[in-house]
Amino acid sequence: MLVTLSGDGVQVVGIHITEFSEYLLIVLVLILIVSLFRIMFAKIPQKLKVMPESGVVIILGCIIGLILFGAGVGEHELLTFNSEVFFLLLIPPVIFESGYHLNNVAFFTNIRLILLYALVGTFINTVSVGICIWLLNPLFIIKLGLAEALTFGALISAVDPVAVIAIFDEVHVNQTLNILVFGESVLNDAVSIVLYSVFSALIHVNHITWVVPGLALSKFFWVAIGGLIMGILFGLACSFLTRFTNGHEIVFLEPIFVAIFAMLAFVVAEILLMSGIVSVLFAGIVMSRYVEMNVGYKSHLAIKYMVNAAAIVADTLIFTYLGISTIFHIVEGDVWDPALICFTLIFIIVFRFILVFVITFFENRVRLDKVSLRDQFIISYGGLRGAIAFALAFLLDEEEVDARGHIITATLVVIWFTVFIMGTTIKPVLSLLNVRRSQDRKQRLAEKTFTYPVQNILSCVNIISGHAQQAWYMYIWHWIDHQITFICVRKLHEGEEELLNTLTKQRKDQPAEAPQNVNMSRMNKNLRNRDPKKRQSQEVSMTDLGNRLNASMNIPLTESHRMGSTMGERDNF
Amino acid sequence: MLVTLSGDGVQVVGIHITEFSEYLLIVLVLILIVSLFRIMFAKIPQKLKVMPESGVVIILGCIIGLILFGAGVGEHELLTFNSEVFFLLLIPPVIFESGYHLNNVAFFTNIRLILLYALVGTFINTVSVGICIWLLNPLFIIKLGLAEALTFGALISAVDPVAVIAIFDEVHVNQTLNILVFGESVLNDAVSIVLYSVFSALIHVNHITWVVPGLALSKFFWVAIGGLIMGILFGLACSFLTRFTNGHEIVFLEPIFVAIFAMLAFVVAEILLMSGIVSVLFAGIVMSRYVEMNVGYKSHLAIKYMVNAAAIVADTLIFTYLGISTIFHIVEGDVWDPALICFTLIFIIVFRFILVFVITFFENRVRLDKVSLRDQFIISYGGLRGAIAFALAFLLDEEEVDARGHIITATLVVIWFTVFIMGTTIKPVLSLLNVRRSQDRKQRLAEKTFTYPVQNILSCVNIISGHAQQAWYMYIWHWIDHQITFICVRKLHEGEEELLNTLTKQRKDQPAEAPQNVNMSRMNKNLRNRDPKKRQSQEVSMTDLGNRLNASMNIPLTESHRMGSTMGERDNF
């Protein structure tokens, strides 16, 4: 477009918009709008917030969608900002932030139950919902085949980490509950995607052999374990690189490296048909350990700002996009199947409740810290669906699946229902059930004084009674951790090293910390390995040293940092 | 592209690259490569660096270009990363960083000489080079018309801020010299672009009326003053917004706002056919004053990291792109015109030297702090050409300008010559001429103790003798500054305000600072305006308060910060 006010061929005043500058402008304005919206929302008093923020953002998206529709923008033009771009650019920041600020101890302590929910729960949920929908076929406008119904079951069973993070960030439940819901929502993605791709591939296959289950299983390993390995590799590569980023000017590149490797972990995994979500989650977990050991306090802050800001913007854009898509999907018309919608809603709620209670029942028999019935109720209740279910529904082949429109509508209704009804009522339900919440208030002096010794005594009792999980895998983990630290983490000066040793020893004397996460071997090795030639001359300030000490012992920098930041709960300052 | 290893329709292992994921991957890997390169370069001992970093990066670009060419990538495919994307995405970060870390005092103290260089110097340079090239027409392979020659003169006169920043970042010349070269290089862009667009518009106009000079002049005002206003507006908008970004979670959005408004300042100005470079420069200057007054110390650090990292990556990518383009342009063949190249080189060097010496001669007659002959030599010598000249040459219309290929080659040779020969020799030349360098070493105690009182005495003498520029425009500026601060900067709590007042008064007693940049009016106004209802309840920590005090008095946070950071010299920690 070229508007001019000119004479003799010389253009004085005008507008010159090219395709790219228009695109750039739209993106910038969109980010600006969602950021402004976050500010407005933050300024609303806590009391007036009856609806979860993600719900309000979806409504905002609907309004934008209506405006766009009124302005005559067709669905076709909207596709420039299509679901692939959306998936590749917006999902990674949200998941990475969660991984980076994940409470590793809580996550790995509860890993068995999380995996049970994510693997067994999601699988049974998918099959149950799929088969029930298939059995009720005569009631629906467009009949679904078994493969189609199972595909639908797979996509509708994908509990969405973005939605879960958005809601559970606002209601402060206790740490265990938090990590159970969040951990499941992240890891079940791999299962859902595998089941989805297997079932959707079978929709128009007439002759199904016994090879299929084997293929499905190997695909599962490829998607889940492949994503895991990919994430760890990219996380380690980034950690290794940040070993060399100290020095004038290049220290500023540290956040860039974190961002690039996080994106690479996701994109490369997706290209190799692995789970990008699992990959970027584990990249975040690895980086939060080893990158943080390398970088100084200022870089730590800069990385935190970047990770959080990207997550906030991406998260808001995802829900805005959901709102816009809802409008554009509804105006298409002829996509409503009330029976399908109703039964889907009933099935996903009923089966989720049954599965959570059954799985937890068996888990509680071997578990020390039992999951209470109240917590189980909240875990069932917090199974929100969101962007991933929508993206998977959207990706269905229009030619192969006749009921695509109906499936998308049903998915959207489920998303709206879980985000609005369940998201809005979860706070009252928590109060009603009197569920243990996380502590927002500052600790009293007495608590500060006594909590730590009491914890120490408890963990001593655990160790003596043989209940503490000081198992063989912890020794293996310490050995691996020591090797990685040796390769990926900067060497210290001699003086600093001794200081770190002394401090570490002091803390080591406090038994609560030591068994879990101190890699003492590294300290001892460093002490022995004092060849000055091997040591690089690198400047580490005292602040950095303290930071490093904290990182190496998995103790957060401030009490609020990382300890209380499960579920991507961002630090408050 | 879809590679599969599958059975029964179920794809297990495979590669699935879409257009977008491929594009994303290329961009990520490219950023990774240039970042790695910066790290490698930073690890080379200072002694071994005979060539400026930008030169080495161009060579790296050439190598990448050769590899791409060898891999059979055509120029057509390279255009996906075309000069418009390049211009819109990479130039703003570099210029913004310079504006944000600009030494405002030095810049505005020398503004007259900078403007003389940028306006008068560039205009005469363009016309002289253009006419001389036109007069030598018979010697060239393809004859250039007068308008074509003048267009070439305009684009080849554009001293490039990116190249200048890259080189002068490495050689630490004194502050005045620094700001003169940098200020000129940024502001002459507007003149060059105006002259370029006027002359290039006249290439195929046969009948030139007297309206043209008038149009050219009005276009100049539109481009330069429009860009200035646009930059200030976006800078103020961002400052106003950051007034409201305090609070849990949304504090992380502060760097995002800075980035968005910087990009918007550039893109909107370019769309309105103004100078994006001037716009983003002034957006940076405005933000460095008012945004910094709003944000806390942590956000200050995060913004600094983001701005610096973006500048480093963009700067490196620009030179890499120059290298790649050189290869792809050369392999086109038949683009060499030795006579044109030789005479261009001679003219740009000779005319630059003449003009700098003549302009400075007149300026020195009214200037207190004379610019020495040595400094004049370095200013002439530091007139490096770079990305902007290249972009302008590239934008010439292939059908209208027959000699486009020759012009691009000549421009590339000039860029290579100035970056390599002048960039490499500038350090020895500085040593040879014994030019006053900026102090890299830490100040001794005696210096710390005595510098400040001596400066105070000197400025007192200046004020008494009537030489200090306490002119009417300073009062206007203080009034405007006070109004802006009132609107755009967060209100303080009562206690904090009194503290700020006391501290400000203390500093006010030291006359060296006060006349230049303290907005005392705001302090007094705040003292009077103590209606608690009007005051927002906002949390400002003590660190923030000190930060604010510093920002409001234009005193840098640390000695190295902002004071020694003219020319985008990044802080060293």
PDB file of C-alpha atoms in Angstrom, chain A residues 493-500 545:
ATOM      1  CA  HIS A 493      39.475 -20.027  41.859  1.00  0.00           C
ATOM      2  CA  GLU A 494      41.323 -21.746  44.648  1.00  0.00           C
ATOM      3  CA  GLY A 495      40.259 -19.329  47.357  1.00  0.00           C
ATOM      4  CA  GLU A 496      36.658 -19.414  46.266  1.00  0.00           C
ATOM      5  CA  GLU A 497      36.736 -23.152  46.152  1.00  0.00           C
ATOM      6  CA  GLU A 498      37.886 -23.477  49.713  1.00  0.00           C
ATOM      7  CA  LEU A 499      35.240 -21.019  50.782  1.00  0.00           C
ATOM      8  CA  LEU A 500      32.602 -23.011  48.936  1.00  0.00           C
ATOM      9  CA  LEU A 545      29.807 -17.602  44.862  1.00  0.00           C
TER      10      LEU A 545
END
